[in-house]
Amino acid sequence: MPVGDARILGYVIDTAAERVVFRAAYAQPYSEVKMVNGIAVEVVHATVFFRQMWMVVMIDLTLACTSNFGSFDGERLHWNTPVVLTPLIYDLSGFVSESIRLGANAELLDESTRNDWGYKLDVNGGTVWISIPYSAKGGHRMSFVRNNNFVEYYSISLYYEHVFTDGSGITTRVRQVKGLSTPLLYRVPFTIDQTVLEEYTFSVYLGNIPHDVDLTAVNLNGEPFTVSEAIVSGYSITKVSHPNGTHGYVLRVPFEEPFVQKMYYSEGILQYSLAINYTLHIMPKEEPYYHSALVTAQIKDVFPPDFNGICTESSIIFRMDHQELGFMWEITIGPHPLTPELAANRGYILQNDSRSLMLEVPVFSVGYTYEDINLREFFATFELLSRDARTLEIVKSTAKRCLFRTDELIVCSTDGVMTVVASMTAALPAAEPLRATLLDPSCKPKEADETRVLFAFEMNTCGTRVMVDESYVMYENEILVTRELLPEGAPVITRDADFRLTVRCYYPASSVIRLFVDRKFKSETPGFGSVKQTSTLSVKHQATPRPETPSRPEMPRQTAARPEMPRQTAARPEMPRQTTLPPTTVKAWSTKDPIEVGPAHYVWVRNGTIRADHKV
C-alpha cells in the first residue's frame, strides 16, 4: 500500500540518512498477538520498498512488544517480558544477551541508582521480572477526595532496554516504554479502641493515614477542637509513624470530661460513650475529608445509692455511704433534688460529709404519704428516688414505711379526701365525740373515743365549702357539736358544749386538675391543712355562773406533702362562716357578705388572698 495509506492507518514510516524509522501504536490493523514463553507479544511484520539510485531496495521490518498491562499487589507494580523476543531473531543458535537495563521517563538508570529507588529486575526461566514499589521515585502519585473518601493512585512510565546478538552476528537493541498504573486506591481510616478501663480514660487509635494527610481537628460529642486546642485542654493527641509510609494518631480523653456521655446501661453497669469526628486534610492543597468513630466503655458493679431506713417515734432516718461514682446519681424527693436548701425549707435534718449522708425526716414533713389512719396509729411512707444525673431517668426507689401513734392530724390527699383526727378536750363541759358532725349533719365520725373523733370525707361532700383565688383552692368544713337544750324551746340548764372546729385544705390552684366539673377531684400535689377552734360557749348554771373558757389557739397540723409555696405578706379579714348548712346558691362575694354557697359549689375570691391559719 502507499505510504500515505499506511499513515492513515496509524503507522509512521520515515527515513534518515542511515536508517529507516517504522513506528506503530498498539492494536493497529494488521498486527497480531503471539504467545512467547507464556507472555502475550504483539507483532507487526512489514516490508518497505524504496528507490535508491537506479535500484529498488526492499527491507523486511518486524516490530515486537510485550503487551501485558502488569499487575499490582498492594505494595508493588509488577511487569514481565520474555528474555528472547523470538519474532526479532533470525538465528537462535548464537543468541547472546549483552545487557538488560531499566529506567523511567525515557532515562536508563545505573544499577546503584536503580537499587536505591527500589526497582527490582530479575531474569528467571526465560522471563525478565520487573517490580516497582508503590510511590517510588521516577513515578507520579496523585491523591484527592471523592465522596468523603481519600483516593490515590500511582503511575510510572517504565523504560526497558535489552541488547543482544543472534547467530547472524547482528546486534539488536530492543527498547520498550511501558506505562504502568495502579487502580484507584481508597485509603479508609480505621480506629482501634485501646481503652484500659482501670485508667478511666478513652484511648483511641486512628490509623491508615497517608503521608500527605494531617489531622487538623476533632469533634468530641459535639464539642469542636482544633488539634492544638485539644492538647491545651488536656486531651492527648500523639502522632505514630509506620515503616510503610503511613501514620496514625492516638487520642486520649478522660471518662469524667463533661461532654462524655454517661448512662446507667443496665443493673450494675455504667456506660461511658464518646462520639469522635476527625477532620483530615490532604496537604498542601488542604482538601478536607472526615472520619467518625464511636467508642464505649462499661464499668461493672456500679449501683445507685443504697439507703438504710430507720423508724423512730417521730421521724424516719435514712443513711447512705458514699460510693466512688456517686456523682453519677442525683437523690430526689419527688421531682425535687435533695439539696441543703430544700432540706432547710422543709424542716429535714441533713448531714453530709465525705463518707456518708444522713437524712432525718420528721413525720408530717413534706413528702410523706399516709395510710390506714385510725385513732390509735397510722402508717407514713417516705420515698427517696435515685436518678441518672444526666438523663434524669429514675433508676431506683427507696421507700420506708413506719407506724406512728395518732394524736391529732389533718391530711389533704391528692384524690380529694380530707382526713381529720381532732381532740375535743377543749370543750367545757366535755363534749360527747359521738355526737360530732360536719356541716352536713348526716356526716358522722368514722371513729370516736372518749376525747377524739376521726372524720374522712371527700371534698365534694358533707357540705364542704370551696373558695378560689389566683393562687389557691381552699376547701373548708366544720366539726360541730350543737347543744341539746332541756326542756326544748325553753333553755334553762344545759350540760352540753357548743363546740366548733374549722378544718381547711389548701391546694395550689395550678395543681388542681378537676374542680368538681365531673364531680371528681385530682391534684398533682397533696394539699396542706389547718384546724382552728372557732367557738366554745361556756356552760351556764342559774345559780353559779362559771367564767368563760378562753378560745383555744389553733393547732398546727400537717398534711401529706405540703408543697413549697410563697407566703402571703398581707393579712386579710377572716372569711365569714356559715353556722348552718347554706342553700345551694351562688352570688357575688365580698368580705362583708356571708358566703351563701352549698356543697359542691364554689365562688371566686376577687379581693385579697386566702390566709391559711397556722399551716405547717
Coordinates of C-alpha atoms in Angstrom, one line a residue:
M1 CA 0.0 0.0 0.0
P2 CA 1.2 3.5 -0.5
V3 CA 2.9 5.2 2.5
G4 CA 0.1 7.7 2.7
D5 CA -2.4 4.9 3.2
A6 CA -0.2 3.4 5.9
R7 CA -0.1 6.7 7.7
I8 CA -3.8 6.9 7.6
L9 CA -3.9 3.5 9.4
G10 CA -1.7 4.9 12.2
Y11 CA 1.7 3.7 11.0
V12 CA 4.7 6.0 10.9
I13 CA 7.3 5.4 8.2
D14 CA 10.2 7.8 7.8
T15 CA 13.8 7.7 6.6
A16 CA 17.0 9.3 7.6
A17 CA 20.4 9.3 6.1
E18 CA 21.4 6.0 7.5
R19 CA 18.2 4.4 8.8
V20 CA 14.5 3.8 8.2
V21 CA 12.1 4.6 11.0
F22 CA 9.0 2.5 11.4
R23 CA 6.6 3.0 14.3
A24 CA 3.1 1.7 15.3
A25 CA 0.8 2.1 18.2
Y26 CA -0.6 -1.0 20.0
A27 CA -3.6 -2.8 18.4
Q28 CA -3.1 -1.4 14.9
P29 CA -4.6 -3.1 11.9
Y30 CA -2.5 -6.0 10.5
S31 CA -0.9 -6.6 13.9
E32 CA -1.1 -10.0 15.6
V33 CA -0.6 -11.3 19.1
K34 CA 1.7 -14.3 19.7
M35 CA 2.5 -16.1 23.0
V36 CA 6.2 -16.1 23.7
N37 CA 7.2 -18.1 26.8
G38 CA 3.6 -17.7 28.0
I39 CA 3.6 -13.9 27.6
A40 CA 1.5 -12.0 25.0
V41 CA 3.6 -10.3 22.4
E42 CA 2.1 -8.0 19.8
V43 CA 3.9 -8.3 16.4
V44 CA 3.8 -6.3 13.2
H45 CA 5.6 -7.5 10.0
A46 CA 6.2 -5.0 7.3
T47 CA 8.2 -4.9 4.0
V48 CA 9.3 -1.5 3.0
F49 CA 10.1 -0.7 -0.7
F50 CA 12.1 2.4 -1.7
R51 CA 14.1 3.5 -4.6
Q52 CA 17.9 4.1 -4.2
M53 CA 19.7 5.3 -7.3
W54 CA 18.6 3.0 -10.1
M55 CA 17.7 0.3 -7.7
V56 CA 14.6 -0.7 -5.7
V57 CA 15.5 -1.6 -2.2
M58 CA 13.3 -4.0 -0.2
I59 CA 13.6 -4.1 3.6
D60 CA 11.8 -6.6 5.9
L61 CA 10.9 -4.9 9.3
T62 CA 9.5 -6.6 12.4
L63 CA 8.0 -4.9 15.5
A64 CA 7.5 -6.9 18.7
C65 CA 6.5 -5.6 22.1
T66 CA 5.2 -7.2 25.2
S67 CA 1.5 -6.3 25.5
N68 CA 0.6 -7.3 29.1
F69 CA -0.6 -4.5 31.3
G70 CA 1.2 -5.5 34.5
S71 CA -0.3 -6.0 38.0
F72 CA -0.4 -4.5 41.5
D73 CA -0.2 -6.5 44.7
G74 CA -0.9 -3.6 47.1
E75 CA 2.7 -2.7 47.6
R76 CA 4.5 -3.1 44.2
L77 CA 3.8 -2.8 40.5
H78 CA 4.8 -5.9 38.5
W79 CA 5.6 -6.4 34.8
N80 CA 7.4 -9.1 32.9
T81 CA 8.6 -9.7 29.4
P82 CA 10.3 -12.6 27.5
V83 CA 14.1 -12.5 27.5
V84 CA 14.1 -13.6 23.9
L85 CA 11.5 -11.9 21.6
T86 CA 11.6 -14.6 19.0
P87 CA 9.9 -12.6 16.3
L88 CA 13.0 -10.3 16.3
I89 CA 15.7 -13.1 16.0
Y90 CA 16.6 -14.9 12.8
D91 CA 19.1 -17.4 14.3
L92 CA 18.6 -18.5 17.9
S93 CA 21.7 -20.8 17.8
G94 CA 24.1 -18.0 18.6
F95 CA 21.9 -15.8 20.9
V96 CA 23.8 -13.8 23.4
S97 CA 22.2 -11.3 25.9
E98 CA 24.7 -8.5 26.4
S99 CA 22.8 -6.2 28.8
I100 CA 19.4 -5.5 30.3
R101 CA 18.8 -2.1 31.8
L102 CA 15.9 -0.4 33.4
G103 CA 14.8 3.2 33.9
A104 CA 11.9 5.6 33.9
N105 CA 10.7 8.5 31.8
A106 CA 13.0 7.5 28.9
E107 CA 16.1 7.6 31.0
L108 CA 18.0 4.5 32.0
L109 CA 19.3 4.1 35.5
D110 CA 22.6 2.6 36.6
E111 CA 22.4 -0.4 38.8
S112 CA 23.2 1.5 42.0
T113 CA 20.5 4.1 41.5
R114 CA 18.0 1.5 40.5
N115 CA 18.6 -0.4 43.7
D116 CA 18.3 2.8 45.8
W117 CA 15.0 3.6 44.2
G118 CA 13.7 0.1 45.0
Y119 CA 13.4 -1.1 41.4
K120 CA 13.9 -4.9 41.0
L121 CA 14.9 -6.7 37.9
D122 CA 15.3 -10.5 37.8
V123 CA 15.9 -12.9 34.9
N124 CA 14.5 -16.4 35.6
G125 CA 13.3 -19.1 33.2
G126 CA 13.5 -17.1 30.1
T127 CA 11.5 -14.2 31.6
V128 CA 12.5 -10.8 32.8
W129 CA 10.7 -10.0 36.1
I130 CA 10.4 -6.3 37.0
S131 CA 8.7 -4.7 40.0
I132 CA 8.5 -1.1 41.2
P133 CA 7.5 -0.2 44.8
Y134 CA 4.4 2.0 45.2
S135 CA 5.2 5.7 45.3
A136 CA 8.9 5.1 44.2
K137 CA 10.9 7.8 42.6
G138 CA 10.5 8.2 38.9
G139 CA 6.7 7.7 39.1
H140 CA 3.9 10.0 39.9
R141 CA 1.5 9.7 42.9
M142 CA -1.8 11.6 42.8
S143 CA -4.3 11.9 45.8
F144 CA -7.7 13.5 46.0
V145 CA -11.1 13.3 47.9
R146 CA -14.0 11.6 46.3
N147 CA -17.3 11.3 48.2
N148 CA -15.5 11.9 51.5
N149 CA -13.0 9.2 50.7
F150 CA -9.3 9.6 50.3
V151 CA -8.3 8.2 46.9
E152 CA -4.9 7.9 45.4
Y153 CA -3.1 6.1 42.5
Y154 CA 0.5 5.7 41.3
S155 CA 1.8 5.6 37.7
I156 CA 5.2 5.3 36.1
S157 CA 6.5 5.3 32.5
L158 CA 8.8 2.3 32.6
Y159 CA 11.8 2.3 30.3
Y160 CA 13.2 -1.1 29.4
E161 CA 16.3 -1.9 27.2
H162 CA 17.7 -5.2 26.1
V163 CA 20.8 -5.5 23.9
F164 CA 21.5 -8.9 22.4
T165 CA 23.3 -10.6 19.4
D166 CA 21.9 -13.6 17.5
G167 CA 23.5 -16.2 15.4
S168 CA 23.7 -13.9 12.4
G169 CA 26.1 -11.7 14.3
I170 CA 23.7 -8.7 14.2
T171 CA 23.4 -6.7 17.4
T172 CA 19.9 -5.7 18.2
R173 CA 18.8 -3.1 20.8
V174 CA 15.2 -3.6 21.9
R175 CA 13.6 -0.7 23.9
Q176 CA 10.1 -0.8 25.4
V177 CA 8.3 2.1 27.0
K178 CA 5.6 0.7 29.2
G179 CA 3.1 2.7 31.2
L180 CA 2.1 1.1 34.4
S181 CA -0.5 2.3 36.9
T182 CA -2.2 1.1 40.0
P183 CA -6.0 1.1 40.2
L184 CA -7.7 3.8 42.3
L185 CA -6.8 3.1 45.9
Y186 CA -9.3 4.1 48.6
R187 CA -7.4 4.7 51.9
V188 CA -10.1 4.3 54.5
P189 CA -9.0 5.3 58.0
F190 CA -9.8 2.9 60.8
T191 CA -10.0 3.2 64.6
I192 CA -8.9 0.8 67.3
D193 CA -10.3 1.2 70.8
Q194 CA -7.2 0.8 73.1
T195 CA -9.0 1.9 76.3
V196 CA -7.9 0.4 79.6
L197 CA -10.8 0.6 82.0
E198 CA -8.6 0.9 85.1
E199 CA -7.3 4.2 83.7
Y200 CA -10.8 5.7 83.3
T201 CA -9.6 7.3 80.1
F202 CA -10.6 6.6 76.4
S203 CA -7.6 5.8 74.3
V204 CA -8.5 5.6 70.5
Y205 CA -6.0 4.9 67.7
L206 CA -6.8 6.4 64.2
G207 CA -4.7 4.6 61.5
N208 CA -4.1 4.2 57.8
I209 CA -3.4 7.9 57.3
P210 CA -1.2 8.6 54.1
H211 CA 1.9 10.6 54.5
D212 CA 0.5 13.7 52.8
V213 CA -2.5 13.9 55.2
D214 CA -2.7 15.7 58.5
L215 CA -5.2 15.6 61.3
T216 CA -6.3 19.1 61.9
A217 CA -9.4 19.0 64.2
V218 CA -11.6 16.7 66.3
N219 CA -15.2 16.9 67.4
L220 CA -15.9 15.2 70.7
N221 CA -19.6 14.5 71.4
G222 CA -20.4 17.8 69.6
E223 CA -17.6 19.8 71.2
P224 CA -15.2 21.1 68.4
F225 CA -11.5 21.4 69.0
T226 CA -8.5 22.1 66.8
V227 CA -5.6 19.7 67.5
S228 CA -3.8 22.5 69.3
E229 CA -6.9 23.4 71.3
A230 CA -7.5 19.8 72.3
I231 CA -3.9 19.4 73.5
V232 CA -4.2 22.7 75.6
S233 CA -7.4 21.4 77.1
G234 CA -5.6 18.3 78.3
Y235 CA -6.6 15.8 75.7
S236 CA -3.5 14.0 74.4
I237 CA -3.1 13.6 70.6
T238 CA 0.0 11.7 69.6
K239 CA 1.3 11.0 66.1
V240 CA 2.6 7.5 65.3
S241 CA 4.7 6.9 62.2
H242 CA 4.9 3.5 60.4
P243 CA 7.6 2.0 58.1
N244 CA 5.1 1.7 55.2
G245 CA 4.9 5.5 55.0
T246 CA 1.5 5.8 56.7
H247 CA 1.0 7.2 60.1
G248 CA -1.7 7.3 62.8
Y249 CA -2.9 9.3 65.8
V250 CA -3.7 8.2 69.4
L251 CA -6.4 10.3 71.1
R252 CA -6.9 10.1 74.9
V253 CA -9.9 11.6 76.7
P254 CA -10.8 11.1 80.4
F255 CA -14.1 9.5 81.2
E256 CA -15.1 12.3 83.5
E257 CA -15.0 15.1 80.9
P258 CA -18.3 17.0 80.9
F259 CA -19.1 16.1 77.3
V260 CA -18.5 12.4 77.8
Q261 CA -21.9 10.7 77.8
K262 CA -22.7 8.6 80.9
M263 CA -25.6 6.2 81.1
Y264 CA -26.7 3.6 83.6
Y265 CA -26.7 0.9 80.9
S266 CA -28.3 -1.9 83.0
E267 CA -28.3 -3.0 86.6
G268 CA -24.8 -2.6 87.9
I269 CA -23.3 -1.4 84.6
L270 CA -22.3 2.2 83.9
Q271 CA -21.5 3.0 80.3
Y272 CA -19.4 5.9 79.0
S273 CA -19.6 6.8 75.3
L274 CA -17.6 9.1 73.1
A275 CA -18.5 10.1 69.5
I276 CA -15.4 11.3 67.6
N277 CA -15.4 13.1 64.3
Y278 CA -11.9 13.5 62.9
T279 CA -11.1 16.2 60.3
L280 CA -8.2 15.3 58.0
H281 CA -6.6 17.5 55.2
I282 CA -4.6 16.5 52.1
M283 CA -1.6 18.7 52.2
P284 CA -0.6 21.1 50.8
K285 CA -3.8 21.7 49.0
E286 CA -5.8 21.3 52.2
E287 CA -8.6 19.3 50.7
P288 CA -10.6 18.0 53.7
Y289 CA -12.3 14.7 54.5
Y290 CA -13.8 13.3 57.7
H291 CA -13.9 10.1 59.6
S292 CA -16.3 9.2 62.5
A293 CA -16.0 6.7 65.3
L294 CA -18.0 5.8 68.4
V295 CA -16.3 4.2 71.4
T296 CA -17.9 3.0 74.6
A297 CA -16.6 1.7 77.9
Q298 CA -18.6 -0.2 80.5
I299 CA -17.7 -0.2 84.2
K300 CA -19.2 -3.1 86.1
D301 CA -20.5 -3.3 89.7
V302 CA -21.9 0.3 89.7
F303 CA -25.1 0.6 91.6
P304 CA -27.3 3.5 92.6
P305 CA -27.1 4.7 96.2
D306 CA -28.3 2.2 98.8
F307 CA -30.2 3.8 101.7
N308 CA -30.9 2.2 105.0
G309 CA -34.1 3.5 106.6
I310 CA -34.8 3.5 110.4
C311 CA -38.1 4.3 112.1
T312 CA -38.1 6.5 115.2
E313 CA -41.0 7.7 117.3
S314 CA -41.3 11.0 115.4
S315 CA -39.3 10.6 112.2
I316 CA -37.7 8.3 109.6
I317 CA -33.9 8.4 109.3
F318 CA -32.1 7.4 106.1
R319 CA -28.4 6.7 105.9
M320 CA -26.2 6.1 102.9
D321 CA -22.4 5.5 102.4
H322 CA -20.9 7.5 99.6
Q323 CA -19.6 5.5 96.5
E324 CA -16.7 6.2 94.3
L325 CA -19.0 7.0 91.4
G326 CA -21.6 8.7 93.5
F327 CA -21.6 11.8 91.2
M328 CA -23.5 9.6 88.7
W329 CA -26.7 9.8 90.7
E330 CA -29.0 12.5 91.9
I331 CA -31.1 12.0 95.0
T332 CA -34.6 13.5 94.7
I333 CA -37.8 13.7 96.7
G334 CA -40.4 13.5 94.1
P335 CA -39.2 15.8 91.3
H336 CA -37.1 17.9 93.6
P337 CA -33.3 17.3 94.1
L338 CA -32.2 16.8 97.7
T339 CA -30.2 19.9 98.5
P340 CA -29.3 21.7 101.7
E341 CA -31.7 24.5 100.7
L342 CA -34.6 22.0 100.2
A343 CA -33.8 20.3 103.5
A344 CA -33.8 23.6 105.4
N345 CA -37.0 24.8 103.7
R346 CA -38.9 21.6 104.6
G347 CA -37.5 21.0 108.0
Y348 CA -35.4 18.0 107.2
I349 CA -32.2 17.4 109.1
L350 CA -29.4 16.7 106.5
Q351 CA -25.8 15.8 107.4
N352 CA -23.4 15.1 104.6
D353 CA -19.7 14.5 104.7
S354 CA -17.1 12.8 102.6
R355 CA -18.0 9.4 103.8
S356 CA -21.8 9.3 104.3
L357 CA -25.1 11.1 104.1
M358 CA -27.8 11.1 106.8
L359 CA -31.3 12.5 106.3
E360 CA -33.8 12.7 109.1
V361 CA -37.4 13.4 108.0
P362 CA -39.8 14.4 110.8
V363 CA -43.2 12.9 110.5
F364 CA -45.7 15.3 108.8
S365 CA -42.9 16.9 106.7
V366 CA -43.4 17.5 103.1
G367 CA -43.0 14.3 101.1
Y368 CA -44.9 11.8 103.3
T369 CA -47.8 9.7 102.2
Y370 CA -50.3 8.4 104.9
E371 CA -52.3 5.2 105.1
D372 CA -54.6 3.3 107.4
I373 CA -55.2 6.2 109.7
N374 CA -57.2 5.4 112.9
L375 CA -57.4 6.8 116.4
R376 CA -54.5 4.7 117.6
E377 CA -52.0 4.7 114.8
F378 CA -51.2 5.3 111.2
F379 CA -48.7 4.4 108.6
A380 CA -46.5 7.0 107.0
T381 CA -44.2 6.3 104.0
F382 CA -41.3 8.5 102.7
E383 CA -39.7 7.7 99.4
L384 CA -36.2 8.7 98.1
L385 CA -35.5 8.4 94.4
S386 CA -32.2 7.9 92.7
R387 CA -32.0 9.1 89.1
D388 CA -29.3 9.4 86.4
A389 CA -27.8 12.8 86.9
R390 CA -27.5 13.3 83.1
T391 CA -30.7 11.7 81.7
L392 CA -32.8 12.2 84.8
E393 CA -34.2 8.7 84.4
I394 CA -35.3 7.2 87.7
V395 CA -33.2 4.1 88.3
K396 CA -34.0 3.2 91.9
S397 CA -36.6 3.9 94.6
T398 CA -36.1 3.6 98.3
A399 CA -39.2 3.8 100.4
K400 CA -39.5 3.4 104.2
R401 CA -42.9 2.7 105.8
C402 CA -43.2 3.3 109.5
L403 CA -46.0 3.0 112.1
F404 CA -46.7 6.2 114.2
R405 CA -49.0 6.9 117.1
T406 CA -52.0 9.0 116.3
D407 CA -52.5 12.2 118.3
E408 CA -54.2 14.9 116.2
L409 CA -53.7 15.5 112.5
I410 CA -55.2 16.6 109.2
V411 CA -54.3 15.1 105.8
C412 CA -55.3 16.5 102.5
S413 CA -54.8 13.8 99.8
T414 CA -54.3 14.2 96.1
D415 CA -57.5 12.4 95.4
G416 CA -59.6 14.9 97.3
V417 CA -60.1 13.2 100.7
M418 CA -59.7 15.2 103.9
T419 CA -58.8 13.1 106.9
V420 CA -59.0 14.8 110.4
V421 CA -58.3 13.5 113.8
A422 CA -59.3 16.2 116.3
S423 CA -59.4 16.4 120.1
M424 CA -62.5 17.8 121.8
T425 CA -60.9 18.2 125.3
A426 CA -61.1 22.0 125.0
A427 CA -64.9 21.9 125.3
L428 CA -66.2 22.7 128.8
P429 CA -68.1 20.9 129.9
A430 CA -66.8 17.9 127.9
A431 CA -68.5 17.4 124.5
E432 CA -69.6 14.0 123.5
P433 CA -67.5 12.9 120.5
L434 CA -70.1 10.5 119.1
R435 CA -72.5 13.5 118.6
A436 CA -70.0 15.4 116.4
T437 CA -70.9 16.0 112.8
L438 CA -69.8 18.0 109.8
L439 CA -71.7 20.9 108.2
D440 CA -73.9 18.2 106.8
P441 CA -75.4 16.6 109.9
S442 CA -75.6 13.2 108.2
C443 CA -71.7 13.0 108.1
K444 CA -70.7 11.3 111.3
P445 CA -67.3 10.3 112.6
K446 CA -65.7 7.1 111.3
E447 CA -64.2 6.6 114.7
A448 CA -64.5 8.2 118.1
D449 CA -63.2 7.6 121.6
E450 CA -63.6 9.5 124.9
T451 CA -61.9 12.6 123.6
R452 CA -61.2 12.4 119.9
V453 CA -63.0 12.0 116.6
L454 CA -61.8 10.8 113.2
F455 CA -63.5 12.2 110.1
A456 CA -62.6 11.1 106.5
F457 CA -64.7 12.6 103.7
E458 CA -64.5 13.6 100.1
M459 CA -64.3 17.3 99.5
N460 CA -67.4 17.4 97.3
T461 CA -69.5 16.0 100.2
C462 CA -70.6 16.8 103.7
G463 CA -71.4 20.5 103.0
T464 CA -67.7 21.4 102.2
R465 CA -67.3 24.9 101.0
V466 CA -64.9 25.8 98.2
M467 CA -63.2 29.1 97.6
V468 CA -60.7 30.0 94.9
D469 CA -58.3 32.9 94.3
E470 CA -55.4 33.4 91.9
S471 CA -53.1 31.1 93.9
Y472 CA -55.1 28.6 96.0
V473 CA -58.2 26.5 96.1
M474 CA -59.5 26.2 99.6
Y475 CA -61.9 23.5 100.9
E476 CA -63.5 24.2 104.3
N477 CA -65.7 22.3 106.6
E478 CA -66.6 22.3 110.3
I479 CA -66.7 19.8 113.1
L480 CA -69.7 20.7 115.2
V481 CA -71.3 19.5 118.4
T482 CA -74.5 21.5 119.0
R483 CA -76.2 22.0 122.4
E484 CA -79.1 19.8 123.4
L485 CA -81.5 22.1 125.3
L486 CA -83.7 20.8 128.1
P487 CA -86.6 21.4 128.1
E488 CA -86.6 22.0 124.4
G489 CA -87.6 25.6 123.4
A490 CA -87.0 27.0 126.9
P491 CA -83.4 26.5 127.7
V492 CA -82.7 26.8 131.4
I493 CA -79.9 24.4 132.0
T494 CA -77.6 22.6 129.6
R495 CA -74.8 20.2 130.2
D496 CA -73.6 20.2 126.5
A497 CA -70.9 22.3 125.0
D498 CA -71.3 24.3 121.8
F499 CA -68.1 23.0 120.0
R500 CA -66.9 24.0 116.6
L501 CA -63.6 23.3 114.8
T502 CA -62.9 24.7 111.3
V503 CA -60.9 22.4 109.1
R504 CA -59.4 23.5 105.8
C505 CA -57.4 22.1 103.0
Y506 CA -55.4 24.3 100.6
Y507 CA -54.2 23.3 97.2
P508 CA -52.2 25.3 94.7
A509 CA -54.6 26.4 92.0
S510 CA -52.2 25.3 89.3
S511 CA -52.1 21.7 90.6
V512 CA -55.9 21.1 90.8
I513 CA -56.8 19.2 87.6
R514 CA -60.6 18.8 88.2
L515 CA -62.7 21.2 90.3
F516 CA -66.0 19.4 90.6
V517 CA -66.7 19.7 86.9
D518 CA -67.3 16.0 86.7
R519 CA -67.9 15.5 90.4
K520 CA -64.3 14.3 90.8
F521 CA -61.1 15.8 92.2
K522 CA -57.5 15.3 91.3
S523 CA -54.5 17.3 92.4
E524 CA -50.9 16.9 91.2
T525 CA -49.6 17.5 94.7
P526 CA -51.0 16.9 98.2
G527 CA -52.6 19.9 99.9
F528 CA -51.8 21.4 103.3
G529 CA -54.4 21.9 106.0
S530 CA -55.2 23.8 109.2
V531 CA -57.5 23.2 112.2
K532 CA -59.0 26.1 114.2
Q533 CA -61.3 26.1 117.1
T534 CA -63.8 28.8 116.2
S535 CA -66.1 28.9 119.2
T536 CA -66.7 27.2 122.6
L537 CA -69.5 28.6 124.6
S538 CA -69.3 28.4 128.4
V539 CA -71.7 26.3 130.4
K540 CA -74.1 28.4 132.4
H541 CA -75.9 27.5 135.6
Q542 CA -78.7 29.6 137.0
A543 CA -77.1 29.7 140.5
T544 CA -73.4 29.7 140.0
P545 CA -72.1 31.1 136.7
R546 CA -68.7 29.8 135.6
P547 CA -66.2 32.1 133.9
E548 CA -66.0 31.8 130.1
T549 CA -63.4 29.4 128.8
P550 CA -60.9 31.3 126.6
S551 CA -60.7 30.3 123.0
R552 CA -58.2 27.5 122.3
P553 CA -55.5 28.6 119.9
E554 CA -55.4 27.0 116.5
M555 CA -53.5 23.7 116.4
P556 CA -50.7 23.4 113.8
R557 CA -51.4 20.5 111.6
Q558 CA -49.5 18.9 108.7
T559 CA -50.8 17.2 105.6
A560 CA -49.1 14.6 103.4
A561 CA -46.6 16.6 101.4
R562 CA -47.2 20.3 101.5
P563 CA -45.5 21.9 98.5
E564 CA -43.3 24.9 99.0
M565 CA -45.5 28.0 98.4
P566 CA -44.8 31.7 98.7
R567 CA -46.0 33.2 102.0
Q568 CA -48.7 35.9 101.9
T569 CA -47.4 39.2 103.3
A570 CA -50.7 41.0 103.7
A571 CA -53.3 39.7 106.2
R572 CA -57.0 39.8 105.4
P573 CA -60.1 39.6 107.5
E574 CA -61.3 36.1 108.4
M575 CA -63.9 34.8 105.9
P576 CA -67.4 34.8 107.1
R577 CA -68.6 31.3 108.3
Q578 CA -72.0 29.7 108.0
T579 CA -73.4 28.2 111.2
T580 CA -76.0 26.0 109.4
L581 CA -75.9 24.2 106.1
P582 CA -76.3 27.0 103.5
P583 CA -78.6 27.0 100.5
T584 CA -77.2 25.8 97.1
T585 CA -77.0 29.2 95.5
V586 CA -74.1 31.3 94.4
K587 CA -73.8 35.0 94.4
A588 CA -71.1 37.7 94.2
W589 CA -68.9 37.6 97.3
S590 CA -67.2 40.3 99.4
T591 CA -65.7 40.4 102.8
K592 CA -68.9 42.0 104.2
D593 CA -71.4 39.4 102.8
P594 CA -72.0 35.9 104.1
I595 CA -70.9 33.2 101.7
E596 CA -74.2 31.5 100.6
V597 CA -72.6 28.5 98.9
G598 CA -73.8 25.0 99.1
P599 CA -72.0 21.6 98.8
A600 CA -70.1 21.2 95.5
H601 CA -70.3 24.9 94.6
Y602 CA -67.5 27.4 94.6
V603 CA -67.1 31.2 94.2
W604 CA -64.1 33.2 93.1
V605 CA -62.4 35.4 95.7
R606 CA -61.8 38.6 93.8
N607 CA -60.3 40.7 96.5
G608 CA -57.4 39.8 98.8
T609 CA -56.0 36.3 99.2
I610 CA -56.8 33.3 101.3
R611 CA -55.0 33.1 104.6
A612 CA -54.0 29.7 105.8
D613 CA -54.0 29.8 109.6
H614 CA -51.0 28.1 111.3
K615 CA -50.3 25.9 108.4
V616 CA -47.1 23.9 108.7

